[in-house]
Amino acid sequence: DPTLIALRDELYTVPYKNISWSAERHTCSSLDDYSPVTLLQRFLHNVLAVYETHLALWKLPPFSWARNAGIRFAMQYIA
């Protein structure tokens, strides 16, 4: 989609395909940083990222129900 490509070129300072999303997981603009992220939150973000990347593919308990509920909630929130 040409519009999407143009937005990516305008929004990011490096080419979109070269962005290491795992390295940027905790990056936030100072204008958007209303409350600091604690070490516990960073740890949990990383654990959930590993789960989403590797374990959720096999729908392993105990979090598969929570993941599905979270996705349903997010989709209702977006719509």
XYZ file of N, CA and C in Angstrom:
237
model
N 0.841 -1.172 0.000
C 0.000 0.000 0.000
C 0.894 1.246 0.000
N 0.785 2.080 -0.990
C 1.659 3.257 -1.096
C 1.497 4.253 0.058
N 0.281 4.386 0.578
C 0.056 5.303 1.691
C 0.799 4.828 2.933
N 0.739 3.542 3.207
C 1.428 2.972 4.354
C 2.940 3.152 4.229
N 3.468 2.921 3.066
C 4.907 3.091 2.832
C 5.306 4.554 3.029
N 4.491 5.472 2.536
C 4.788 6.901 2.698
C 4.751 7.304 4.171
N 3.785 6.785 4.924
C 3.720 7.087 6.358
C 4.933 6.541 7.093
N 5.332 5.329 6.780
C 6.512 4.752 7.429
C 7.755 5.567 7.132
N 7.882 6.038 5.903
C 9.045 6.861 5.541
C 9.030 8.189 6.298
N 7.831 8.736 6.512
C 7.727 10.028 7.180
C 7.900 9.910 8.693
N 7.406 8.833 9.294
C 7.378 8.715 10.748
C 8.677 8.200 11.358
N 9.398 7.365 10.662
C 10.580 6.731 11.236
C 11.853 7.333 10.662
N 12.866 7.446 11.521
C 14.129 8.059 11.095
C 15.041 7.068 10.390
N 14.767 5.783 10.537
C 15.517 4.734 9.838
C 14.522 3.938 9.009
N 14.991 3.215 8.006
C 14.055 2.410 7.216
C 13.277 1.429 8.098
N 11.987 1.317 7.841
C 11.097 0.508 8.667
C 11.586 -0.928 8.800
N 12.089 -1.499 7.714
C 12.515 -2.902 7.754
C 13.771 -3.108 8.608
N 14.478 -2.025 8.931
C 15.698 -2.130 9.739
C 15.466 -1.887 11.230
N 14.233 -1.599 11.623
C 13.945 -1.319 13.028
C 13.935 -2.625 13.810
N 14.692 -2.642 14.897
C 14.708 -3.792 15.799
C 13.638 -3.542 16.862
N 12.462 -4.120 16.653
C 11.340 -3.834 17.536
C 11.588 -4.335 18.954
N 12.305 -5.428 19.106
C 12.591 -5.912 20.455
C 13.489 -4.936 21.206
N 14.383 -4.266 20.514
C 15.255 -3.281 21.153
C 14.497 -1.988 21.479
N 13.439 -1.717 20.753
C 12.673 -0.479 20.934
C 11.432 -0.671 21.801
N 11.260 -1.838 22.362
C 10.045 -2.165 23.119
C 9.760 -1.151 24.226
N 10.774 -0.659 24.899
C 10.574 0.234 26.038
C 10.853 1.695 25.700
N 11.031 2.000 24.442
C 11.288 3.373 24.027
C 9.975 4.156 23.992
N 10.013 5.325 24.580
C 8.816 6.157 24.633
C 9.248 7.620 24.560
N 8.479 8.407 23.863
C 8.746 9.837 23.800
C 8.592 10.441 25.193
N 9.419 11.414 25.521
C 9.313 12.065 26.826
C 7.958 12.764 26.976
N 7.356 13.176 25.870
C 6.038 13.812 25.921
C 4.937 12.818 26.269
N 5.152 11.545 25.957
C 4.151 10.517 26.227
C 4.414 9.747 27.509
N 5.490 10.062 28.185
C 5.884 9.325 29.390
C 5.245 9.979 30.620
N 3.975 9.639 30.867
C 3.237 10.238 31.980
C 3.659 9.668 33.319
N 3.986 8.388 33.348
C 4.470 7.760 34.569
C 5.590 6.804 34.194
N 6.646 6.768 34.962
C 7.794 5.940 34.597
C 7.451 4.456 34.638
N 8.068 3.716 33.741
C 7.887 2.266 33.683
C 8.846 1.641 34.684
N 8.314 0.808 35.543
C 9.135 0.184 36.584
C 9.903 -1.007 36.010
N 10.878 -1.469 36.763
C 11.634 -2.653 36.346
C 10.728 -3.871 36.244
N 9.744 -3.977 37.140
C 8.794 -5.090 37.077
C 7.989 -5.048 35.785
N 7.534 -3.866 35.391
C 6.787 -3.742 34.134
C 7.656 -4.118 32.936
N 8.888 -3.668 32.934
C 9.794 -4.020 31.832
C 10.007 -5.529 31.773
N 10.195 -6.147 32.926
C 10.374 -7.591 32.982
C 9.140 -8.300 32.440
N 7.963 -7.880 32.887
C 6.728 -8.519 32.425
C 6.501 -8.298 30.932
N 6.832 -7.124 30.425
C 6.728 -6.878 28.977
C 7.608 -7.855 28.202
N 8.822 -8.051 28.695
C 9.745 -8.959 28.022
C 9.261 -10.402 28.085
N 8.745 -10.817 29.247
C 8.220 -12.181 29.380
C 7.045 -12.388 28.431
N 6.135 -11.417 28.382
C 4.979 -11.546 27.495
C 5.386 -11.502 26.026
N 6.419 -10.760 25.702
C 6.902 -10.731 24.319
C 7.440 -12.098 23.914
N 8.169 -12.750 24.811
C 8.664 -14.105 24.522
C 7.485 -15.052 24.358
N 6.504 -14.945 25.242
C 5.312 -15.790 25.147
C 4.609 -15.579 23.811
N 4.371 -14.321 23.451
C 3.689 -14.019 22.192
C 4.469 -14.520 20.983
N 5.783 -14.405 21.048
C 6.615 -14.762 19.907
C 6.765 -16.269 19.742
N 6.893 -16.983 20.838
C 7.240 -18.401 20.738
C 6.170 -19.348 21.264
N 5.630 -19.079 22.433
C 4.762 -20.056 23.076
C 3.296 -19.952 22.673
N 2.823 -18.764 22.349
C 1.414 -18.599 22.009
C 1.050 -19.326 20.717
N 2.055 -19.602 19.904
C 1.779 -20.313 18.653
C 1.194 -21.692 18.903
N 1.535 -22.276 20.043
C 1.033 -23.607 20.368
C -0.112 -23.550 21.360
N -0.568 -22.326 21.673
C -1.680 -22.108 22.599
C -1.471 -22.839 23.923
N -0.277 -22.666 24.461
C 0.068 -23.325 25.713
C -0.601 -22.645 26.903
N -1.147 -23.432 27.804
C -1.645 -22.840 29.044
C -0.454 -22.349 29.859
N -0.572 -21.529 30.822
C -1.826 -21.084 31.422
C -2.340 -19.778 30.850
N -1.668 -19.206 29.858
C -2.025 -17.858 29.422
C -2.844 -17.799 28.143
N -3.150 -18.912 27.515
C -3.864 -18.849 26.246
C -5.243 -18.226 26.418
N -5.928 -18.524 27.524
C -7.248 -17.923 27.762
C -7.123 -16.420 27.971
N -6.077 -15.995 28.667
C -5.880 -14.570 28.928
C -5.536 -13.835 27.633
N -4.727 -14.473 26.794
C -4.360 -13.856 25.517
C -5.602 -13.660 24.654
N -6.426 -14.699 24.561
C -7.644 -14.617 23.750
C -8.599 -13.561 24.294
N -8.738 -13.487 25.620
C -9.600 -12.467 26.225
C -9.046 -11.072 25.953
N -7.737 -10.917 26.021
C -7.117 -9.620 25.742
C -7.300 -9.184 24.302
N -7.184 -10.123 23.392
C -7.379 -9.799 21.974
C -8.831 -9.393 21.720
N -9.788 -10.126 22.314
C -11.202 -9.775 22.156
C -11.473 -8.380 22.718
N -10.920 -8.091 23.901
C -11.122 -6.772 24.514
C -10.541 -5.678 23.624
N -9.323 -5.882 23.128
C -8.679 -4.866 22.282
C -9.473 -4.625 21.001
N -9.980 -5.685 20.399
C -10.738 -5.522 19.154
C -12.059 -4.798 19.411
N -12.709 -5.062 20.531
C -13.929 -4.331 20.878
C -13.605 -2.881 21.167
N -12.495 -2.627 21.804
C -12.081 -1.259 22.130
C -11.785 -0.466 20.866
N -11.161 -1.119 19.890
C -10.816 -0.454 18.630
C -12.064 -0.148 17.815
N -12.997 -1.084 17.788
C -14.188 -0.960 16.934
C -15.183 0.053 17.401
